Every structure is written in structure tokens, then in C-alpha cells.
């Protein structure tokens, strides 16, 4: 049983890295942002509650986030473990997590703010299947159309200058202290998130003492994931 947390600022590739880790190790990926995006896209009651907050780049309230995470983990579809990305994002969420689950490791993806801006503002998402693109690193074959399903590519509602500024501020004010808390209690590894995704994944594996990337699990799927740009959006959970 493996339990990992992947932390990193927007655009650091935490969704992509979590998906690669999950696929290859046959563990379950839990992406909190992705769960919220699914609810917004499907116009659920929860989606209506979080849409505006997300679009402004702000954090959803702790009670709601904790309920969503708790409910998701309680599904117990993670016989071999899980990797969670996008949670915790502040001290209270970290404490909630530390009280309930023993973690194997926390992976911190480190990316300078100027690179975050460059990546996030070039990010696009398929409105149909959710695959993510980056107009610098992973352009679609046909402009504006998804390579996988042909769906229209859209900008995430929260990938604007204003929302990004709010998210970076929140990250440094609220999420950086979580790393300090984790460092006192958990095994934290910090990895440079600037190289291309497979290289970052290789470093994560080495730091965690795992077999090299691609030597376990279902390679067809991992190849597709490896092609994806280093952005946060990930396959739906
Ligand atoms: P992400 O895909 O991780 O960037 O998350 C997208 C958005 O979902 C964030 O900007 C928040 O509005 C919301 N969100 C995701 N995870 C959390 C969390 N742990 N706490 C509060 N809000 C969150």
C-alpha cells in the first residue's frame, strides 16, 4: 500500500506527474481540482457552489474540500494505494490529513513563479475528454482541436492573469507553510519541475526509491500520459 501527496504550484505538473505515478504503480489518482472541474462541467449542485471561487483563482472553503476528499477516499477503490494532488493546500487541510492517514511521502514539485506564468497562460484543455495541452510544449495536430477525441480546446476558466496572481499569492501564503509542517512529520522530497515530464518523473522515482519509470504497469497508457504537457489538468478520477 502506497500513499503519496503531490504538492506544487499551478502549472508545476502535479496532475501529470500524479497520473504517471498512478498509472505505472497501479494506484489511484485523486485530483481534487479535477473533481471540482468535473462538477462544474456537469452542472452539479457542488459545481454551482464552487464555480465562482474557482474562476477567481481562490480556494474553496475547507469544510467543503475536506468533505469531498473524505468521501472520495472512503470509496476505497485504492487497494494498492493512492496519490493525491491539490490537497492539502493550507495548514488546516494538512492537519485533517495528518490525523487520518499515514503517508509514505510528500513530493514537492518546485517551479519558479515566472515559469508558472509562462506555462499556465499557454495551457488549454479539451472540453470533451479533459486531456490537457500546452501551446508551447504539446500543440494539438489541428489547431483548437483535441488529438484524442476532436473536441474543442478551451482555456481553463481560472487560467487568467488575475486568477493566476491570486493563486500564486495563496500558494505562497498558505501552501508554503504546509510544506514546513510536513517536513517536520513526513518524508518530503523536493523535485525541480522545470525539465520535461518523463525526466521529472524519473527524479521522483529515484527520490522515492521506486523502479524507473516505464518498468512497471501499463506502458501504452503511460506513454500517452508522458506526451502530455507539464500542466495541472489530469485524467478524471
Ligand atoms: P487545481 O487543479 O489543483 O489547480 O485546482 C483548481 C481549483 O480548485 C483551485 O484553484 C481551487 O479553487 C480549487 N481547489 C482544488 N484543490 C483545493 C483545495 N485543496 N483547497 C481549496 N480549493 C481547492
PDB file of C-alpha atoms and ligand atoms in Angstrom:
ATOM      1  CA  UNK A   1       0.000   0.000   0.000  1.00  0.00           C
ATOM      2  CA  UNK A   2       1.466   3.328  -1.076  1.00  0.00           C
ATOM      3  CA  UNK A   3       0.167   6.736  -0.092  1.00  0.00           C
ATOM      4  CA  UNK A   4       1.666   9.816  -1.645  1.00  0.00           C
ATOM      5  CA  UNK A   5       0.831  13.504  -1.712  1.00  0.00           C
ATOM      6  CA  UNK A   6       1.955  15.608  -4.658  1.00  0.00           C
ATOM      7  CA  UNK A   7       2.277  19.307  -3.958  1.00  0.00           C
ATOM      8  CA  UNK A   8       3.199  22.118  -6.289  1.00  0.00           C
ATOM      9  CA  UNK A   9       2.081  25.452  -7.556  1.00  0.00           C
ATOM     10  CA  UNK A  10      -0.322  25.683 -10.525  1.00  0.00           C
ATOM     11  CA  UNK A  11       1.389  24.633 -13.727  1.00  0.00           C
ATOM     12  CA  UNK A  12       4.070  22.635 -11.931  1.00  0.00           C
ATOM     13  CA  UNK A  13       2.711  19.457 -13.489  1.00  0.00           C
ATOM     14  CA  UNK A  14       1.337  17.851 -10.343  1.00  0.00           C
ATOM     15  CA  UNK A  15      -1.658  16.386 -12.219  1.00  0.00           C
ATOM     16  CA  UNK A  16       0.581  14.983 -14.949  1.00  0.00           C
ATOM     17  CA  UNK A  17       3.125  13.571 -12.507  1.00  0.00           C
ATOM     18  CA  UNK A  18       0.407  12.103 -10.277  1.00  0.00           C
ATOM     19  CA  UNK A  19      -1.202  10.441 -13.321  1.00  0.00           C
ATOM     20  CA  UNK A  20       2.127   8.931 -14.417  1.00  0.00           C
ATOM     21  CA  UNK A  21       2.827   7.633 -10.930  1.00  0.00           C
ATOM     22  CA  UNK A  22      -0.683   6.238 -10.525  1.00  0.00           C
ATOM     23  CA  UNK A  23      -0.811   4.524 -13.901  1.00  0.00           C
ATOM     24  CA  UNK A  24       2.573   2.912 -13.603  1.00  0.00           C
ATOM     25  CA  UNK A  25       2.218   1.758  -9.984  1.00  0.00           C
ATOM     26  CA  UNK A  26      -1.466   0.786 -10.331  1.00  0.00           C
ATOM     27  CA  UNK A  27      -2.501   3.130  -7.552  1.00  0.00           C
ATOM     28  CA  UNK A  28      -5.472   5.505  -7.602  1.00  0.00           C
ATOM     29  CA  UNK A  29      -5.052   9.156  -8.528  1.00  0.00           C
ATOM     30  CA  UNK A  30      -7.172  11.558  -6.558  1.00  0.00           C
ATOM     31  CA  UNK A  31      -7.081  15.067  -8.004  1.00  0.00           C
ATOM     32  CA  UNK A  32      -9.172  17.493  -6.008  1.00  0.00           C
ATOM     33  CA  UNK A  33      -9.145  20.228  -8.671  1.00  0.00           C
ATOM     34  CA  UNK A  34     -10.226  17.667 -11.248  1.00  0.00           C
ATOM     35  CA  UNK A  35     -13.138  16.523  -9.072  1.00  0.00           C
ATOM     36  CA  UNK A  36     -14.305  20.151  -8.780  1.00  0.00           C
ATOM     37  CA  UNK A  37     -13.858  20.753 -12.523  1.00  0.00           C
ATOM     38  CA  UNK A  38     -15.961  17.671 -13.254  1.00  0.00           C
ATOM     39  CA  UNK A  39     -18.764  19.028 -11.078  1.00  0.00           C
ATOM     40  CA  UNK A  40     -18.588  22.447 -12.742  1.00  0.00           C
ATOM     41  CA  UNK A  41     -18.632  20.933 -16.250  1.00  0.00           C
ATOM     42  CA  UNK A  42     -21.561  18.692 -15.336  1.00  0.00           C
ATOM     43  CA  UNK A  43     -23.525  21.490 -13.667  1.00  0.00           C
ATOM     44  CA  UNK A  44     -23.993  19.668 -10.375  1.00  0.00           C
ATOM     45  CA  UNK A  45     -25.069  21.348  -7.159  1.00  0.00           C
ATOM     46  CA  UNK A  46     -21.497  21.169  -5.894  1.00  0.00           C
ATOM     47  CA  UNK A  47     -20.309  22.640  -9.197  1.00  0.00           C
ATOM     48  CA  UNK A  48     -22.599  25.623  -8.728  1.00  0.00           C
ATOM     49  CA  UNK A  49     -21.178  26.136  -5.228  1.00  0.00           C
ATOM     50  CA  UNK A  50     -17.534  26.210  -6.311  1.00  0.00           C
ATOM     51  CA  UNK A  51     -17.609  27.678  -9.811  1.00  0.00           C
ATOM     52  CA  UNK A  52     -17.150  31.329  -8.968  1.00  0.00           C
ATOM     53  CA  UNK A  53     -14.498  30.697  -6.354  1.00  0.00           C
ATOM     54  CA  UNK A  54     -12.529  28.555  -8.788  1.00  0.00           C
ATOM     55  CA  UNK A  55     -12.866  31.019 -11.647  1.00  0.00           C
ATOM     56  CA  UNK A  56     -11.437  33.749  -9.413  1.00  0.00           C
ATOM     57  CA  UNK A  57      -8.459  31.526  -8.595  1.00  0.00           C
ATOM     58  CA  UNK A  58      -9.417  31.386  -4.927  1.00  0.00           C
ATOM     59  CA  UNK A  59      -9.520  28.386  -2.632  1.00  0.00           C
ATOM     60  CA  UNK A  60     -12.755  26.520  -1.984  1.00  0.00           C
ATOM     61  CA  UNK A  61     -13.791  26.500   1.707  1.00  0.00           C
ATOM     62  CA  UNK A  62     -12.061  23.949   3.920  1.00  0.00           C
ATOM     63  CA  UNK A  63     -15.256  22.206   5.115  1.00  0.00           C
ATOM     64  CA  UNK A  64     -16.361  21.528   1.572  1.00  0.00           C
ATOM     65  CA  UNK A  65     -12.920  20.398   0.397  1.00  0.00           C
ATOM     66  CA  UNK A  66     -12.475  18.101   3.375  1.00  0.00           C
ATOM     67  CA  UNK A  67     -15.883  16.510   2.758  1.00  0.00           C
ATOM     68  CA  UNK A  68     -15.041  15.949  -0.905  1.00  0.00           C
ATOM     69  CA  UNK A  69     -11.645  14.417  -0.093  1.00  0.00           C
ATOM     70  CA  UNK A  70     -13.028  12.282   2.729  1.00  0.00           C
ATOM     71  CA  UNK A  71     -15.898  10.988   0.559  1.00  0.00           C
ATOM     72  CA  UNK A  72     -13.524  10.225  -2.293  1.00  0.00           C
ATOM     73  CA  UNK A  73     -11.056   8.339  -0.101  1.00  0.00           C
ATOM     74  CA  UNK A  74     -13.889   6.474   1.618  1.00  0.00           C
ATOM     75  CA  UNK A  75     -14.790   4.924  -1.741  1.00  0.00           C
ATOM     76  CA  UNK A  76     -11.872   2.592  -1.002  1.00  0.00           C
ATOM     77  CA  UNK A  77     -11.128   1.875  -4.626  1.00  0.00           C
ATOM     78  CA  UNK A  78      -7.425   2.107  -3.876  1.00  0.00           C
ATOM     79  CA  UNK A  79      -6.339  -1.407  -2.917  1.00  0.00           C
ATOM     80  CA  UNK A  80      -2.721  -0.675  -3.831  1.00  0.00           C
ATOM     81  CA  UNK A  81      -2.689   2.902  -2.545  1.00  0.00           C
ATOM     82  CA  UNK A  82      -3.305   6.418  -3.795  1.00  0.00           C
ATOM     83  CA  UNK A  83      -1.589   9.556  -4.920  1.00  0.00           C
ATOM     84  CA  UNK A  84      -3.444  12.759  -4.124  1.00  0.00           C
ATOM     85  CA  UNK A  85      -2.691  16.069  -5.801  1.00  0.00           C
ATOM     86  CA  UNK A  86      -4.011  19.518  -4.983  1.00  0.00           C
ATOM     87  CA  UNK A  87      -4.618  18.683  -1.334  1.00  0.00           C
ATOM     88  CA  UNK A  88      -3.718  19.798   1.269  1.00  0.00           C
ATOM     89  CA  UNK A  89      -3.349  23.466   0.414  1.00  0.00           C
ATOM     90  CA  UNK A  90      -3.321  25.063   3.829  1.00  0.00           C
ATOM     91  CA  UNK A  91      -2.476  24.222   7.419  1.00  0.00           C
ATOM     92  CA  UNK A  92      -5.975  23.124   8.422  1.00  0.00           C
ATOM     93  CA  UNK A  93      -6.275  20.747   5.485  1.00  0.00           C
ATOM     94  CA  UNK A  94      -2.826  19.367   6.281  1.00  0.00           C
ATOM     95  CA  UNK A  95      -3.809  18.693   9.876  1.00  0.00           C
ATOM     96  CA  UNK A  96      -7.020  16.973   8.776  1.00  0.00           C
ATOM     97  CA  UNK A  97      -4.943  14.777   6.524  1.00  0.00           C
ATOM     98  CA  UNK A  98      -2.197  14.005   9.019  1.00  0.00           C
ATOM     99  CA  UNK A  99      -4.761  12.944  11.607  1.00  0.00           C
ATOM    100  CA  UNK A 100      -6.381  10.424   9.267  1.00  0.00           C
ATOM    101  CA  UNK A 101      -3.743   8.899   7.008  1.00  0.00           C
ATOM    102  CA  UNK A 102      -0.164   7.671   7.233  1.00  0.00           C
ATOM    103  CA  UNK A 103       1.750   8.917   4.238  1.00  0.00           C
ATOM    104  CA  UNK A 104       4.725   7.286   2.571  1.00  0.00           C
ATOM    105  CA  UNK A 105       5.988  10.530   1.113  1.00  0.00           C
ATOM    106  CA  UNK A 106       5.159  14.067   0.097  1.00  0.00           C
ATOM    107  CA  UNK A 107       6.539  15.127  -3.281  1.00  0.00           C
ATOM    108  CA  UNK A 108       7.032  18.844  -3.712  1.00  0.00           C
ATOM    109  CA  UNK A 109       7.317  19.998  -7.336  1.00  0.00           C
ATOM    110  CA  UNK A 110       9.327  23.184  -7.326  1.00  0.00           C
ATOM    111  CA  UNK A 111       8.764  25.767 -10.101  1.00  0.00           C
ATOM    112  CA  UNK A 112       9.713  29.480 -10.162  1.00  0.00           C
ATOM    113  CA  UNK A 113       6.800  31.946 -10.493  1.00  0.00           C
ATOM    114  CA  UNK A 114       7.905  33.274 -13.897  1.00  0.00           C
ATOM    115  CA  UNK A 115       7.864  29.755 -15.335  1.00  0.00           C
ATOM    116  CA  UNK A 116       4.428  29.196 -13.736  1.00  0.00           C
ATOM    117  CA  UNK A 117       3.087  32.230 -15.616  1.00  0.00           C
ATOM    118  CA  UNK A 118       4.603  31.092 -18.903  1.00  0.00           C
ATOM    119  CA  UNK A 119       3.114  27.613 -18.597  1.00  0.00           C
ATOM    120  CA  UNK A 120      -0.297  28.416 -17.188  1.00  0.00           C
ATOM    121  CA  UNK A 121      -1.158  31.114 -19.707  1.00  0.00           C
ATOM    122  CA  UNK A 122      -0.356  28.675 -22.561  1.00  0.00           C
ATOM    123  CA  UNK A 123      -2.483  25.891 -21.089  1.00  0.00           C
ATOM    124  CA  UNK A 124      -5.540  24.508 -22.936  1.00  0.00           C
ATOM    125  CA  UNK A 125      -7.963  21.750 -22.009  1.00  0.00           C
ATOM    126  CA  UNK A 126     -10.203  19.544 -24.156  1.00  0.00           C
ATOM    127  CA  UNK A 127     -13.787  20.495 -23.343  1.00  0.00           C
ATOM    128  CA  UNK A 128     -14.915  16.921 -24.061  1.00  0.00           C
ATOM    129  CA  UNK A 129     -12.365  14.388 -22.745  1.00  0.00           C
ATOM    130  CA  UNK A 130     -10.277  16.595 -20.447  1.00  0.00           C
ATOM    131  CA  UNK A 131      -6.833  15.908 -22.000  1.00  0.00           C
ATOM    132  CA  UNK A 132      -4.567  18.875 -21.449  1.00  0.00           C
ATOM    133  CA  UNK A 133      -2.345  20.684 -23.928  1.00  0.00           C
ATOM    134  CA  UNK A 134       0.279  23.343 -23.707  1.00  0.00           C
ATOM    135  CA  UNK A 135       0.662  25.633 -26.679  1.00  0.00           C
ATOM    136  CA  UNK A 136       4.441  25.704 -26.148  1.00  0.00           C
ATOM    137  CA  UNK A 137       5.238  22.073 -25.396  1.00  0.00           C
ATOM    138  CA  UNK A 138       2.330  19.972 -26.643  1.00  0.00           C
ATOM    139  CA  UNK A 139       0.427  21.576 -29.508  1.00  0.00           C
ATOM    140  CA  UNK A 140      -2.532  19.713 -30.991  1.00  0.00           C
ATOM    141  CA  UNK A 141      -2.126  18.475 -34.592  1.00  0.00           C
ATOM    142  CA  UNK A 142      -5.153  20.568 -35.652  1.00  0.00           C
ATOM    143  CA  UNK A 143      -5.319  23.983 -34.026  1.00  0.00           C
ATOM    144  CA  UNK A 144      -8.026  24.243 -31.369  1.00  0.00           C
ATOM    145  CA  UNK A 145      -8.993  20.536 -31.617  1.00  0.00           C
ATOM    146  CA  UNK A 146      -8.164  17.626 -29.311  1.00  0.00           C
ATOM    147  CA  UNK A 147      -5.871  14.944 -30.851  1.00  0.00           C
ATOM    148  CA  UNK A 148      -7.685  12.222 -28.913  1.00  0.00           C
ATOM    149  CA  UNK A 149     -11.393  12.970 -29.453  1.00  0.00           C
ATOM    150  CA  UNK A 150     -11.562  16.032 -31.739  1.00  0.00           C
ATOM    151  CA  UNK A 151     -13.268  18.091 -29.011  1.00  0.00           C
ATOM    152  CA  UNK A 152     -12.813  21.866 -28.843  1.00  0.00           C
ATOM    153  CA  UNK A 153      -9.856  23.084 -26.790  1.00  0.00           C
ATOM    154  CA  UNK A 154     -10.677  25.729 -24.225  1.00  0.00           C
ATOM    155  CA  UNK A 155      -8.805  27.813 -21.677  1.00  0.00           C
ATOM    156  CA  UNK A 156      -9.459  26.858 -18.096  1.00  0.00           C
ATOM    157  CA  UNK A 157     -11.703  29.482 -16.589  1.00  0.00           C
ATOM    158  CA  UNK A 158      -9.126  30.104 -13.853  1.00  0.00           C
ATOM    159  CA  UNK A 159      -6.117  30.431 -16.200  1.00  0.00           C
ATOM    160  CA  UNK A 160      -6.263  34.223 -16.469  1.00  0.00           C
ATOM    161  CA  UNK A 161      -3.662  36.784 -15.295  1.00  0.00           C
ATOM    162  CA  UNK A 162      -5.908  37.918 -12.396  1.00  0.00           C
ATOM    163  CA  UNK A 163      -6.742  34.404 -11.221  1.00  0.00           C
ATOM    164  CA  UNK A 164      -3.132  33.326 -11.552  1.00  0.00           C
ATOM    165  CA  UNK A 165      -1.948  36.234  -9.410  1.00  0.00           C
ATOM    166  CA  UNK A 166      -4.483  35.251  -6.727  1.00  0.00           C
ATOM    167  CA  UNK A 167      -3.440  31.600  -6.890  1.00  0.00           C
ATOM    168  CA  UNK A 168       0.278  32.392  -6.636  1.00  0.00           C
ATOM    169  CA  UNK A 169      -0.365  34.650  -3.646  1.00  0.00           C
ATOM    170  CA  UNK A 170      -2.445  31.963  -1.950  1.00  0.00           C
ATOM    171  CA  UNK A 171       0.156  29.354  -2.712  1.00  0.00           C
ATOM    172  CA  UNK A 172       2.984  31.276  -1.104  1.00  0.00           C
ATOM    173  CA  UNK A 173       0.878  32.473   1.861  1.00  0.00           C
ATOM    174  CA  UNK A 174      -0.975  29.270   2.643  1.00  0.00           C
ATOM    175  CA  UNK A 175       0.634  26.297   0.934  1.00  0.00           C
ATOM    176  CA  UNK A 176       4.323  27.006   1.559  1.00  0.00           C
ATOM    177  CA  UNK A 177       3.719  26.704   5.350  1.00  0.00           C
ATOM    178  CA  UNK A 178       2.150  23.261   4.767  1.00  0.00           C
ATOM    179  CA  UNK A 179       5.463  22.084   3.390  1.00  0.00           C
ATOM    180  CA  UNK A 180       7.180  23.227   6.576  1.00  0.00           C
ATOM    181  CA  UNK A 181       4.613  21.326   8.631  1.00  0.00           C
ATOM    182  CA  UNK A 182       5.065  18.194   6.540  1.00  0.00           C
ATOM    183  CA  UNK A 183       8.854  18.460   6.722  1.00  0.00           C
ATOM    184  CA  UNK A 184       8.602  18.085  10.499  1.00  0.00           C
ATOM    185  CA  UNK A 185       6.410  14.973  10.324  1.00  0.00           C
ATOM    186  CA  UNK A 186       6.731  13.306   6.934  1.00  0.00           C
ATOM    187  CA  UNK A 187       9.246  12.303   4.317  1.00  0.00           C
ATOM    188  CA  UNK A 188       9.300  15.268   1.913  1.00  0.00           C
ATOM    189  CA  UNK A 189      11.219  15.290  -1.358  1.00  0.00           C
ATOM    190  CA  UNK A 190      11.616  18.440  -3.434  1.00  0.00           C
ATOM    191  CA  UNK A 191      11.991  17.939  -7.165  1.00  0.00           C
ATOM    192  CA  UNK A 192      12.834  20.513  -9.849  1.00  0.00           C
ATOM    193  CA  UNK A 193       9.680  20.694 -12.023  1.00  0.00           C
ATOM    194  CA  UNK A 194      11.343  22.532 -14.946  1.00  0.00           C
ATOM    195  CA  UNK A 195      12.563  19.543 -17.042  1.00  0.00           C
ATOM    196  CA  UNK A 196      10.197  17.685 -19.359  1.00  0.00           C
ATOM    197  CA  UNK A 197       7.636  15.354 -17.692  1.00  0.00           C
ATOM    198  CA  UNK A 198       9.419  11.982 -18.065  1.00  0.00           C
ATOM    199  CA  UNK A 199      12.613  13.425 -16.604  1.00  0.00           C
ATOM    200  CA  UNK A 200      10.727  14.884 -13.634  1.00  0.00           C
ATOM    201  CA  UNK A 201       9.025  11.523 -13.137  1.00  0.00           C
ATOM    202  CA  UNK A 202      12.428   9.784 -13.241  1.00  0.00           C
ATOM    203  CA  UNK A 203      13.724  12.057 -10.490  1.00  0.00           C
ATOM    204  CA  UNK A 204      10.617  11.444  -8.368  1.00  0.00           C
ATOM    205  CA  UNK A 205      11.109   7.670  -8.746  1.00  0.00           C
ATOM    206  CA  UNK A 206      14.758   7.864  -7.788  1.00  0.00           C
ATOM    207  CA  UNK A 207      13.990  10.023  -4.739  1.00  0.00           C
ATOM    208  CA  UNK A 208      11.239   7.646  -3.596  1.00  0.00           C
ATOM    209  CA  UNK A 209      13.317   4.519  -4.223  1.00  0.00           C
ATOM    210  CA  UNK A 210      10.839   3.246  -6.838  1.00  0.00           C
ATOM    211  CA  UNK A 211      11.671   1.312 -10.037  1.00  0.00           C
ATOM    212  CA  UNK A 212      12.467   3.569 -13.007  1.00  0.00           C
ATOM    213  CA  UNK A 213       9.510   4.978 -14.907  1.00  0.00           C
ATOM    214  CA  UNK A 214       8.014   2.635 -17.529  1.00  0.00           C
ATOM    215  CA  UNK A 215       9.269  -0.610 -15.976  1.00  0.00           C
ATOM    216  CA  UNK A 216       6.033  -1.314 -14.163  1.00  0.00           C
ATOM    217  CA  UNK A 217       2.371  -1.012 -15.117  1.00  0.00           C
ATOM    218  CA  UNK A 218       0.642  -0.466 -18.402  1.00  0.00           C
ATOM    219  CA  UNK A 219       3.071   1.164 -20.814  1.00  0.00           C
ATOM    220  CA  UNK A 220       0.532   2.108 -23.502  1.00  0.00           C
ATOM    221  CA  UNK A 221      -1.257   4.403 -21.102  1.00  0.00           C
ATOM    222  CA  UNK A 222       1.880   5.810 -19.571  1.00  0.00           C
ATOM    223  CA  UNK A 223       3.241   6.727 -22.990  1.00  0.00           C
ATOM    224  CA  UNK A 224       0.149   8.768 -23.692  1.00  0.00           C
ATOM    225  CA  UNK A 225       0.398  10.488 -20.331  1.00  0.00           C
ATOM    226  CA  UNK A 226       4.114  11.169 -20.848  1.00  0.00           C
ATOM    227  CA  UNK A 227       3.289  13.040 -24.041  1.00  0.00           C
ATOM    228  CA  UNK A 228       1.084  15.427 -22.184  1.00  0.00           C
ATOM    229  CA  UNK A 229       2.408  18.831 -21.282  1.00  0.00           C
ATOM    230  CA  UNK A 230       3.507  19.741 -17.776  1.00  0.00           C
ATOM    231  CA  UNK A 231       0.241  21.234 -16.655  1.00  0.00           C
ATOM    232  CA  UNK A 232      -2.083  20.584 -13.772  1.00  0.00           C
ATOM    233  CA  UNK A 233      -5.135  19.164 -15.506  1.00  0.00           C
ATOM    234  CA  UNK A 234      -5.289  15.402 -15.322  1.00  0.00           C
ATOM    235  CA  UNK A 235      -7.454  12.455 -16.301  1.00  0.00           C
ATOM    236  CA  UNK A 236     -10.798  12.414 -14.471  1.00  0.00           C
ATOM    237  CA  UNK A 237     -10.813  10.320 -11.298  1.00  0.00           C
TER     238      UNK A 237
HETATM  239  P1  LIG B   1      -6.033  22.702  -9.251  1.00  0.00           P
HETATM  240  O1  LIG B   1      -6.455  21.927 -10.444  1.00  0.00           O
HETATM  241  O2  LIG B   1      -5.362  21.850  -8.211  1.00  0.00           O
HETATM  242  O3  LIG B   1      -5.246  23.935  -9.616  1.00  0.00           O
HETATM  243  O4  LIG B   1      -7.380  23.241  -8.538  1.00  0.00           O
HETATM  244  C1  LIG B   1      -8.265  24.088  -9.243  1.00  0.00           C
HETATM  245  C2  LIG B   1      -9.074  24.892  -8.249  1.00  0.00           C
HETATM  246  O5  LIG B   1      -9.863  24.006  -7.428  1.00  0.00           O
HETATM  247  C3  LIG B   1      -8.273  25.720  -7.259  1.00  0.00           C
HETATM  248  O6  LIG B   1      -7.857  26.969  -7.800  1.00  0.00           O
HETATM  249  C4  LIG B   1      -9.291  25.883  -6.125  1.00  0.00           C
HETATM  250  O7  LIG B   1     -10.279  26.839  -6.448  1.00  0.00           O
HETATM  251  C5  LIG B   1      -9.954  24.520  -6.099  1.00  0.00           C
HETATM  252  N1  LIG B   1      -9.214  23.604  -5.212  1.00  0.00           N
HETATM  253  C6  LIG B   1      -8.534  22.481  -5.577  1.00  0.00           C
HETATM  254  N2  LIG B   1      -7.973  21.885  -4.513  1.00  0.00           N
HETATM  255  C7  LIG B   1      -8.293  22.652  -3.442  1.00  0.00           C
HETATM  256  C8  LIG B   1      -8.003  22.591  -2.054  1.00  0.00           C
HETATM  257  N3  LIG B   1      -7.257  21.603  -1.542  1.00  0.00           N
HETATM  258  N4  LIG B   1      -8.493  23.559  -1.251  1.00  0.00           N
HETATM  259  C9  LIG B   1      -9.265  24.558  -1.736  1.00  0.00           C
HETATM  260  N5  LIG B   1      -9.568  24.681  -3.032  1.00  0.00           N
HETATM  261  C10 LIG B   1      -9.095  23.751  -3.893  1.00  0.00           C
END
